[in-house]
Tab-separated table of C-alpha atoms in Angstrom:
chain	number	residue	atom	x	y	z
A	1	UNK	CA	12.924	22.778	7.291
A	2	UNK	CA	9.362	22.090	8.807
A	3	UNK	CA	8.344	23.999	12.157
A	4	UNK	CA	7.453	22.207	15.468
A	5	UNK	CA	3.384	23.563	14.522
A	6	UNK	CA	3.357	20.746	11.489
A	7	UNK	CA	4.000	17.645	13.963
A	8	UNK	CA	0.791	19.448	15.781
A	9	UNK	CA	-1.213	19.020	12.172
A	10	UNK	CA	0.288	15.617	11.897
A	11	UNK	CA	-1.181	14.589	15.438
A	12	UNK	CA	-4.790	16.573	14.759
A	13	UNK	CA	-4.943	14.936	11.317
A	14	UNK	CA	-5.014	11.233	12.927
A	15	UNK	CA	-6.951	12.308	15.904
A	16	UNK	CA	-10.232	13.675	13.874
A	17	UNK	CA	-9.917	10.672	11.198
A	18	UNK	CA	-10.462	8.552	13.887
A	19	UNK	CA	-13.833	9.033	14.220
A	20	UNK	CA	-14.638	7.792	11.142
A	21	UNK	CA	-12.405	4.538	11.222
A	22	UNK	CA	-12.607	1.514	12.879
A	23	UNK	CA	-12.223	2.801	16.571
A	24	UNK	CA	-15.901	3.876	16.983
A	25	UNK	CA	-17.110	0.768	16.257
A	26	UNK	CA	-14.634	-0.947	19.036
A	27	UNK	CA	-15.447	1.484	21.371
A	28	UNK	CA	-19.053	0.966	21.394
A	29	UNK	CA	-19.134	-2.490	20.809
A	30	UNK	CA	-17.785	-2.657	24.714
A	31	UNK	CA	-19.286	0.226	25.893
A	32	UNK	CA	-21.002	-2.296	29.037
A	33	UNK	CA	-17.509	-3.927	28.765
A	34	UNK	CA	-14.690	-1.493	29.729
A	35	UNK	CA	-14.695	1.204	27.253
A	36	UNK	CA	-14.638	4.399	29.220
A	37	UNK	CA	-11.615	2.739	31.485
A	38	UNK	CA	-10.099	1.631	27.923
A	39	UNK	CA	-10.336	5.432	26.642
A	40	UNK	CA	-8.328	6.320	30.532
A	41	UNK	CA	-5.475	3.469	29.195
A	42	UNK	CA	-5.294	4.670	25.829
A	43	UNK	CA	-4.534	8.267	26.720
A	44	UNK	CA	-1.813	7.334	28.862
A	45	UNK	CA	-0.409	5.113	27.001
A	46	UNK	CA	-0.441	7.354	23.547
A	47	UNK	CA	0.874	9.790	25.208
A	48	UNK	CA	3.557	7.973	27.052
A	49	UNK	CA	4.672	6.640	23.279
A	50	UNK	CA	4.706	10.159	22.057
A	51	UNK	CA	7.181	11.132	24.377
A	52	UNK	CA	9.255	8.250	24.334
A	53	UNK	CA	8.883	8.618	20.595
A	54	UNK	CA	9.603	12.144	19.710
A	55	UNK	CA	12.445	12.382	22.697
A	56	UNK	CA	14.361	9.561	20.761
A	57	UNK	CA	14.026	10.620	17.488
A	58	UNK	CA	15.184	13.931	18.488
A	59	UNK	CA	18.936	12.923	18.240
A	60	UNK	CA	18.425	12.125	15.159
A	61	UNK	CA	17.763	15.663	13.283
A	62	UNK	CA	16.885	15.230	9.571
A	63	UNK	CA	17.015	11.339	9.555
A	64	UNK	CA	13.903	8.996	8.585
A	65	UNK	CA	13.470	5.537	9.743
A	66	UNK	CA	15.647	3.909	7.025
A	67	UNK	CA	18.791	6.043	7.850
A	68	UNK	CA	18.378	5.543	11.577
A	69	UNK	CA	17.985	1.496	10.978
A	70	UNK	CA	20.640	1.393	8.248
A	71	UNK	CA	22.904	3.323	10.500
A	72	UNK	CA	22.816	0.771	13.682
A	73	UNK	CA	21.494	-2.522	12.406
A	74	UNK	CA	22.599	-5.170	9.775
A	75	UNK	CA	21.133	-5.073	6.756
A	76	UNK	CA	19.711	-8.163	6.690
A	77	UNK	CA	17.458	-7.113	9.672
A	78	UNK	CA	16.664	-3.376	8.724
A	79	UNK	CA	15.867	-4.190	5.216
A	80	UNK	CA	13.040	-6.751	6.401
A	81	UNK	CA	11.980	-4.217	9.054
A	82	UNK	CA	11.846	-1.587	6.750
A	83	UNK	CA	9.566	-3.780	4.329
A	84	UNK	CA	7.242	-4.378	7.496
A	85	UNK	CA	6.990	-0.794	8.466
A	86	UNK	CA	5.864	0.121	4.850
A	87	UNK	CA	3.110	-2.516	4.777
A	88	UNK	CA	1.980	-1.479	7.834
A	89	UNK	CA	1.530	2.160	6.233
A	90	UNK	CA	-0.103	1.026	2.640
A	91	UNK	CA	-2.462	-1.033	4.644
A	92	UNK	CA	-3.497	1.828	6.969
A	93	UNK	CA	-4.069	4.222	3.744
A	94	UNK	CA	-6.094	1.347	1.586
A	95	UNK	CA	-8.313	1.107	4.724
A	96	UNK	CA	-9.094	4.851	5.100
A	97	UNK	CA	-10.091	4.651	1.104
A	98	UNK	CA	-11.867	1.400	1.411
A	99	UNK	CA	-14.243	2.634	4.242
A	100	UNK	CA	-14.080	6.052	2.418
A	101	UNK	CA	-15.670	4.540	-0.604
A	102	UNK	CA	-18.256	2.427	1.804
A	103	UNK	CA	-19.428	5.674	3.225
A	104	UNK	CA	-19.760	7.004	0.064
A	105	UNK	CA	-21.829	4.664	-1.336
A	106	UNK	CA	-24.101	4.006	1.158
A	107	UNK	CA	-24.822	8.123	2.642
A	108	UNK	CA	-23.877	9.956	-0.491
A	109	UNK	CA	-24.403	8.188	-4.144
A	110	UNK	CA	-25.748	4.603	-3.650
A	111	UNK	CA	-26.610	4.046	-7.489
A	112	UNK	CA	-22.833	4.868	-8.400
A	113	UNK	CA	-20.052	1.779	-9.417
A	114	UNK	CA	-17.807	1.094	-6.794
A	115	UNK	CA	-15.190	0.542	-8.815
A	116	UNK	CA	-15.749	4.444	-10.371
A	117	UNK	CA	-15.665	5.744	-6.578
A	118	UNK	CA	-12.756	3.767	-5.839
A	119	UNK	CA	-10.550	4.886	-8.883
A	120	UNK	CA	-11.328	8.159	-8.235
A	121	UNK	CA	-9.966	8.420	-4.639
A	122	UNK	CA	-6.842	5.964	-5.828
A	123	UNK	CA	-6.062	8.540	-9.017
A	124	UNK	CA	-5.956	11.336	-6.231
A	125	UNK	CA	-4.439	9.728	-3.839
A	126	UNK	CA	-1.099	8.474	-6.169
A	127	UNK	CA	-0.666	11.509	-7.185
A	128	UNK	CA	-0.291	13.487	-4.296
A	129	UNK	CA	1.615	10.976	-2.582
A	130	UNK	CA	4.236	12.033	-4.859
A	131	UNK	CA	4.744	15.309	-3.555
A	132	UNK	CA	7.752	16.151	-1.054
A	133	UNK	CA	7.460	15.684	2.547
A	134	UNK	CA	7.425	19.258	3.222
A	135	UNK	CA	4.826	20.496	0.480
A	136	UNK	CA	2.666	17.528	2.031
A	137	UNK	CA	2.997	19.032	5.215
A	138	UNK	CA	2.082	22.493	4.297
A	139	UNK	CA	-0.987	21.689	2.485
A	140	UNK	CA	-1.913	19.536	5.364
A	141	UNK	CA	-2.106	22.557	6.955
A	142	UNK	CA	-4.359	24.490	4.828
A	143	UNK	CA	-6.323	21.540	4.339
A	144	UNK	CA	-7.126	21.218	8.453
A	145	UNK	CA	-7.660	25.225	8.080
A	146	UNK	CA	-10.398	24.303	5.758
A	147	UNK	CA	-12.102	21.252	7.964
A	148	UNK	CA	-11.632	21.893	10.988
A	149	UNK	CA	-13.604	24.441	11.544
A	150	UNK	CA	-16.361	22.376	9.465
A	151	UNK	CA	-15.815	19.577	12.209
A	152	UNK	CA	-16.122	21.782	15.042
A	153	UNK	CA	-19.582	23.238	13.911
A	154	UNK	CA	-20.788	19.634	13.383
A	155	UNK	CA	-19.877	18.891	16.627
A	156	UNK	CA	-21.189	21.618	18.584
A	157	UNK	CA	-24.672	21.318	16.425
A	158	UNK	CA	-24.486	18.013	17.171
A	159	UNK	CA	-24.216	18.647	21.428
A	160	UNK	CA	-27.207	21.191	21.054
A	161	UNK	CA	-29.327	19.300	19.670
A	162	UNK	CA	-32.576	18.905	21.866
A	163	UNK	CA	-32.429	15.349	20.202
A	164	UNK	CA	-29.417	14.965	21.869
A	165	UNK	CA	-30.049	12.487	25.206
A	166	UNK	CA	-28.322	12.702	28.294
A	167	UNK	CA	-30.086	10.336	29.898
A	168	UNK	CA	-28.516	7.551	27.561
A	169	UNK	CA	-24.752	8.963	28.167
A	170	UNK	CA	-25.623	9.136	31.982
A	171	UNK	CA	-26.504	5.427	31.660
A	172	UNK	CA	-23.189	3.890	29.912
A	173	UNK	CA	-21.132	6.332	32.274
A	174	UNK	CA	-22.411	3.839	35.547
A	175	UNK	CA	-20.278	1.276	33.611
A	176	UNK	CA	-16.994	3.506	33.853
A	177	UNK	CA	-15.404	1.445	36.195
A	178	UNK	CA	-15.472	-1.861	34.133
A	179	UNK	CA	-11.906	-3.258	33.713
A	180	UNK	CA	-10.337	-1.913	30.239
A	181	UNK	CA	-11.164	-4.031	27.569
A	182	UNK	CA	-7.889	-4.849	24.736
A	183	UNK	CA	-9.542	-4.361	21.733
A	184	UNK	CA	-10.920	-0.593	22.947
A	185	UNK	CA	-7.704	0.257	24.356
A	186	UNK	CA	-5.717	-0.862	20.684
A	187	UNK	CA	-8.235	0.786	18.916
A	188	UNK	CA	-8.057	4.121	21.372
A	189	UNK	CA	-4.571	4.532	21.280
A	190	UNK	CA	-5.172	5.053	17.345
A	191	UNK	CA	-6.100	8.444	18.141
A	192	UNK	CA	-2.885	9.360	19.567
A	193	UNK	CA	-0.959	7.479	16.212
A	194	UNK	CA	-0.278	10.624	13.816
A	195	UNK	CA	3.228	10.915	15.751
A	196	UNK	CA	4.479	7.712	13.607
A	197	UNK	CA	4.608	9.255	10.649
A	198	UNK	CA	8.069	11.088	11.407
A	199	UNK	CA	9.016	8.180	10.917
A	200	UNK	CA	9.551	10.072	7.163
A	201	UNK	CA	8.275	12.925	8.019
A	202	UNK	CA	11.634	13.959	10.502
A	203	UNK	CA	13.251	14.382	7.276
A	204	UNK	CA	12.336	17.426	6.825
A	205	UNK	CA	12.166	18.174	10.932
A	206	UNK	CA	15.683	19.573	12.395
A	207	UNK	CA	15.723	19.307	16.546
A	208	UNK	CA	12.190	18.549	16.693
A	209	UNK	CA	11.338	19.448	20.272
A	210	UNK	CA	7.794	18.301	21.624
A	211	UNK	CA	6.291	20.724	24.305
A	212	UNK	CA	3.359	21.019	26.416
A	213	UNK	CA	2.584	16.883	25.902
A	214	UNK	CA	-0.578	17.685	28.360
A	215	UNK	CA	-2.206	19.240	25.279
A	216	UNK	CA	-2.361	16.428	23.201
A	217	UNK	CA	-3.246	14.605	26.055
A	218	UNK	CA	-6.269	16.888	26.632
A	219	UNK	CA	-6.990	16.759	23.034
A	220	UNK	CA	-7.042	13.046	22.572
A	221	UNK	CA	-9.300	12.383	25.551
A	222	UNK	CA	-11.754	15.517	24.290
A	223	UNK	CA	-11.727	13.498	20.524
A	224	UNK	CA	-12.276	9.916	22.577
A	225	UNK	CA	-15.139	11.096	24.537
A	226	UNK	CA	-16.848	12.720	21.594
A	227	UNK	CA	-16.493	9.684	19.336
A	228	UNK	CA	-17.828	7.429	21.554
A	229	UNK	CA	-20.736	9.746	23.341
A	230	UNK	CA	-22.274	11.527	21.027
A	231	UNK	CA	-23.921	8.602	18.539
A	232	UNK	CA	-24.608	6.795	22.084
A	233	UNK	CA	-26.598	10.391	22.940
A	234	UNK	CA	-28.382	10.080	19.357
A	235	UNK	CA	-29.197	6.356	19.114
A	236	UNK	CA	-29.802	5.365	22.977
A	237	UNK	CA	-27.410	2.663	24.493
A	238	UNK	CA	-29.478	-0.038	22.556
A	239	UNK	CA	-30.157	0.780	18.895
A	240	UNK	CA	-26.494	2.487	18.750
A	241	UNK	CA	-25.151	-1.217	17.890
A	242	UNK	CA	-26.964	-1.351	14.916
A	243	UNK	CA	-25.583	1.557	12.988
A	244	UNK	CA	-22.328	0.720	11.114
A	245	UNK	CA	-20.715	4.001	10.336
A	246	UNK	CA	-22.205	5.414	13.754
A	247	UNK	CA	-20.904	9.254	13.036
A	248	UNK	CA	-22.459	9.388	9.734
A	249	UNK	CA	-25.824	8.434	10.933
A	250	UNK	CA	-25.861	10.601	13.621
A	251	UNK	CA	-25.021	13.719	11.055
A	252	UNK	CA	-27.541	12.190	8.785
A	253	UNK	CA	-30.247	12.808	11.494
A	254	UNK	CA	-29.247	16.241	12.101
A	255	UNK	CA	-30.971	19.273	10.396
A	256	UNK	CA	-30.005	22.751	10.052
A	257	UNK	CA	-32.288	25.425	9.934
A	258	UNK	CA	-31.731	28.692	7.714
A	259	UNK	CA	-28.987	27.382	5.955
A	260	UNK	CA	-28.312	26.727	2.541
A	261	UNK	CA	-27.652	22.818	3.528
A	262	UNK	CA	-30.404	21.494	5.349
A	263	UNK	CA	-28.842	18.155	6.241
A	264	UNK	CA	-25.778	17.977	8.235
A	265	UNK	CA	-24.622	15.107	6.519
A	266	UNK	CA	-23.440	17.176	3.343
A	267	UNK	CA	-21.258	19.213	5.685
A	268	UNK	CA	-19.396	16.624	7.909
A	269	UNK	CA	-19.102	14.353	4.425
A	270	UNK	CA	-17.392	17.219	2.664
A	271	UNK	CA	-14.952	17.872	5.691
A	272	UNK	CA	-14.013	13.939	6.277
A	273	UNK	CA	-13.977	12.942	2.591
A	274	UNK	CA	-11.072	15.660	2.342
A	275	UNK	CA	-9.254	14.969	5.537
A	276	UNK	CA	-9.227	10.517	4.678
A	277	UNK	CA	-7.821	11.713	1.284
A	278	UNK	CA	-5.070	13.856	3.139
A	279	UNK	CA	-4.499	10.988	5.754
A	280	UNK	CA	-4.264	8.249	3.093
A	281	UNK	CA	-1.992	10.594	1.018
A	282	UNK	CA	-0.002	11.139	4.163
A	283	UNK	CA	0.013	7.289	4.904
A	284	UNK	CA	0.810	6.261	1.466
A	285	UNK	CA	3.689	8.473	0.871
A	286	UNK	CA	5.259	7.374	4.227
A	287	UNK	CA	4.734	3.776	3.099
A	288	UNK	CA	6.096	4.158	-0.619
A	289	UNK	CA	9.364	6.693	1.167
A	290	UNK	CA	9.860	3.377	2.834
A	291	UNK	CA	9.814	0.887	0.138
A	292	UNK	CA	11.679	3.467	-1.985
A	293	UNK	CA	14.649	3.399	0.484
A	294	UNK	CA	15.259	-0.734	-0.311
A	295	UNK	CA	15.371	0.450	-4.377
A	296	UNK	CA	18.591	1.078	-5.366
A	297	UNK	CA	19.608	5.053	-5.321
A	298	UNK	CA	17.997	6.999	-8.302
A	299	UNK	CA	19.000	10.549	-7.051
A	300	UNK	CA	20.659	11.880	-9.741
A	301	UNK	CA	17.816	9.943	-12.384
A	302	UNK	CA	14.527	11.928	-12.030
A	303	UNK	CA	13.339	9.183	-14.764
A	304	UNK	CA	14.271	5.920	-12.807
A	305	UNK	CA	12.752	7.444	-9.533
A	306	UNK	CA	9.770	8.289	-11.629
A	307	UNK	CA	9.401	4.703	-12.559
A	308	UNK	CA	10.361	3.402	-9.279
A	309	UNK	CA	7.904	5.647	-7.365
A	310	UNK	CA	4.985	4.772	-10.276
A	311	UNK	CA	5.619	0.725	-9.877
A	312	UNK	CA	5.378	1.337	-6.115
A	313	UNK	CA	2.156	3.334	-5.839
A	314	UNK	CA	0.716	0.924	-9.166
A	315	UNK	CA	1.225	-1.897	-6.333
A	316	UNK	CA	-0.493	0.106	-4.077
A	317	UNK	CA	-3.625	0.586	-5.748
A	318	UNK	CA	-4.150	-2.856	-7.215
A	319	UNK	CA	-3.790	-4.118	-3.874
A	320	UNK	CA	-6.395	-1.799	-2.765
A	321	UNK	CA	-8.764	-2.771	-5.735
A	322	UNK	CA	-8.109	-6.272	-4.457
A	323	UNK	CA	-9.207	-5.598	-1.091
A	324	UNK	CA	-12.172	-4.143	-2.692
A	325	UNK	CA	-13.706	-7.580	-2.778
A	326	UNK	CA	-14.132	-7.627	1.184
A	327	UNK	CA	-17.545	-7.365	2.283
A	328	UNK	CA	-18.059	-5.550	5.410
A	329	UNK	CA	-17.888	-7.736	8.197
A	330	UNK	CA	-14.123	-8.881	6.513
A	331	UNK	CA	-12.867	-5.383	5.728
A	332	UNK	CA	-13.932	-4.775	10.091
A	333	UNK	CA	-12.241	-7.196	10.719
A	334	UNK	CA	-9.470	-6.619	9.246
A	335	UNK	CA	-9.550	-2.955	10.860
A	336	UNK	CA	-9.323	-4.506	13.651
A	337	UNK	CA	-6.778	-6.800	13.333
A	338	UNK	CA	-5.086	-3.726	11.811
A	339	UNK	CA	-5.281	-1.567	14.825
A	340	UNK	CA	-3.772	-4.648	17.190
A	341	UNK	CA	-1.046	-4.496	14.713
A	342	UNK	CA	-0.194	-1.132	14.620
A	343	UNK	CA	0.099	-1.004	17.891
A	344	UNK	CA	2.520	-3.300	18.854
A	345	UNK	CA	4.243	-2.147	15.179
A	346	UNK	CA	4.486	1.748	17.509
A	347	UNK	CA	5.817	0.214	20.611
A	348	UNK	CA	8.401	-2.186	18.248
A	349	UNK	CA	9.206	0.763	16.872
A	350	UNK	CA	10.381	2.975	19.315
A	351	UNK	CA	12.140	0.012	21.098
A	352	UNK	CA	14.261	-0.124	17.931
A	353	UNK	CA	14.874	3.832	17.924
A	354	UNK	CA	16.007	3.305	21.228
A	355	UNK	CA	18.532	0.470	20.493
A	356	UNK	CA	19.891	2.415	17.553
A	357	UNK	CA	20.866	5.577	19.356
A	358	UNK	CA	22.308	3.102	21.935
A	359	UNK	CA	24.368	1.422	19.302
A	360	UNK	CA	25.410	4.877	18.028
A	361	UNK	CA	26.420	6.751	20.829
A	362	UNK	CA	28.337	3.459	21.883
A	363	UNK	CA	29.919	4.051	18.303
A	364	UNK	CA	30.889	7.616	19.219
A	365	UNK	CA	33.016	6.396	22.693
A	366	UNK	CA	35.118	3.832	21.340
């Protein structure tokens, strides 16, 4: 049985990997346009779903999504659901290792073959997704013991910086009061997402209870205003738009003095390369959990779940290696579109976790 402290990893895990996704970009593509108001939506909003979220799936202790589905809906609806949900998740991981292997190639090891890069991160990332909920979970932990603190020097280096401008954040701040903008608030509320994935994960969770919401809250909102001020401080309110992976650059351009690593960019690479393989490994096993549930039952045949689980994560990486063909303006897009879709995917969701417990308890009275 996982403590209450692992849905905390869960939510930090998803918070920091958003600085490297898509939701920088979004962010300060409107950031004349609504952004800062869009940040104010999105933390309301996430959290709102959090609650409503983790308050409904409370009451049901040790149950993933399948169960709860299976256990109020026909099976000709939760099956299809189910097969939605776990697309969703695949797509979310092959994004991480798709812009993983971008980053790679372009800060790190330029003359290397894509396709070596991308096997590499796909041979890791099966295999761990293997692994039991709960063994994920604790070396998630270990693995944000490891980072974090990596993350957190980057960032205050980064704020001390005489390089740093003020001015530039001052400037974009006079726009705060510009309407939200949709696309920065969908691609915002990503921040607050990592609660979604006890959507497996409450397997292994019994009478998950969420307190002190305000601190993920706070956290979100500290993670949202660093991701979107700090390139803008770097790169001035102008030439910020022509940067793609805007947090990379900005480590790029920071050096350290009397340190073995001069160049920040070794550091903050090291840290995010290992969290995006956690989160995809996290993402991928909650997607092939899900497709696993529609296979028939192979409990008591380690060898047919071996197979089952091998087919399912063989699917997932040629699909990946297909996606591999996207240049970068289609894989953005497709972020994008991605981050629209989760969205509404959280808030189906939980409207559907609300229905079943409504269905059950109705059950339980007649």
């Amino acid at each position: 049985m996982a403590k209450s402290r692992y849905f905390y990893c869960l939510f930090l895990m998803n918070s920091l990997i958003n600085i490297i996704n898509f939701t920088p970009r979004e962010l300060i593509d409107a950031r004349f346009d609504g952004a800062q108001s869009s940040i104010l939506v999105a933390v309301v909003t996430g959290t709102l779903f959090i609650y409503l979220f983790t308050k409904v799936i409370h009451k049901f202790p040790g149950q993933g999504l399948p169960e709860i589905l299976r256990s109020a809906l026909p099976k000709l609806l939760a099956s299809p659901l189910i097969l939605a949900f776990a697309v969703l998740w695949y797509m979310a991981g092959a994004l991480i290792i798709l812009s993983f292997v971008d980053i790679t190639l372009r800060f790190i090891s330029p003359d290397t073959d894509p396709t070596a890069v991308l096997l590499g991160f796909l041979a890791v990332v099966c295999l761990c997704s293997r692994i039991d909920s709960l063994s994920l979970l604790y070396g998630l932990e270990v693995m944000l013991s490891i980072t974090l603190p990596l993350i957190l020097y980057s960032t205050v280096k980064a704020l001390v910086n005489p390089n740093f401008s003020w001015d530039a954040v001052l400037q974009v701040m006079t726009h705060a009061l510009h309407a939200p903008d949709l696309n920065s608030v969908a691609a915002a509320t990503f921040t607050f997402s990592g609660y979604i994935n006890l959507a497996i994960f409450n397997r292994v969770f019994h009478g998950l209870k969420l307190k002190h919401v305000w601190i993920l809250s706070l956290e979100g909102l500290l993670v949202l205003a660093i991701t979107f001020f700090v390139p803008i401080g770097y790169h001035g309110t102008v030439g910020i738009e022509r940067h793609v992976y805007t947090w990379f650059t900005t480590a790029d351009s920071i050096h350290i003095e009397a340190f073995l690593i001069e160049r920040m960019l070794f550091i903050f690479y090291f840290a995010y390369s290992t969290l995006s393989l956690v989160s995809a490994i996290i993402q991928w096993h909650v997607g092939k959990e899900l497709l696993f549930s529609l296979l028939p039952s192979a409990a008591d045949k380690p060898k047919t779940r071996l197979w089952q689980e091998s087919i399912i994560l063989g699917l997932f990486a040629v699909g990946t290696m297909f996606l591999m063909r996207l240049d970068q303006y289609e894989l953005n897009m497709l972020g994008v579109m991605l981050l629209h879709v989760r969205w509404y995917g959280e808030l189906l969701m939980i409207l559907l976790l609300f229905w079943c417990y409504w269905v059950v308890v109705r059950r339980r009275r007649a």
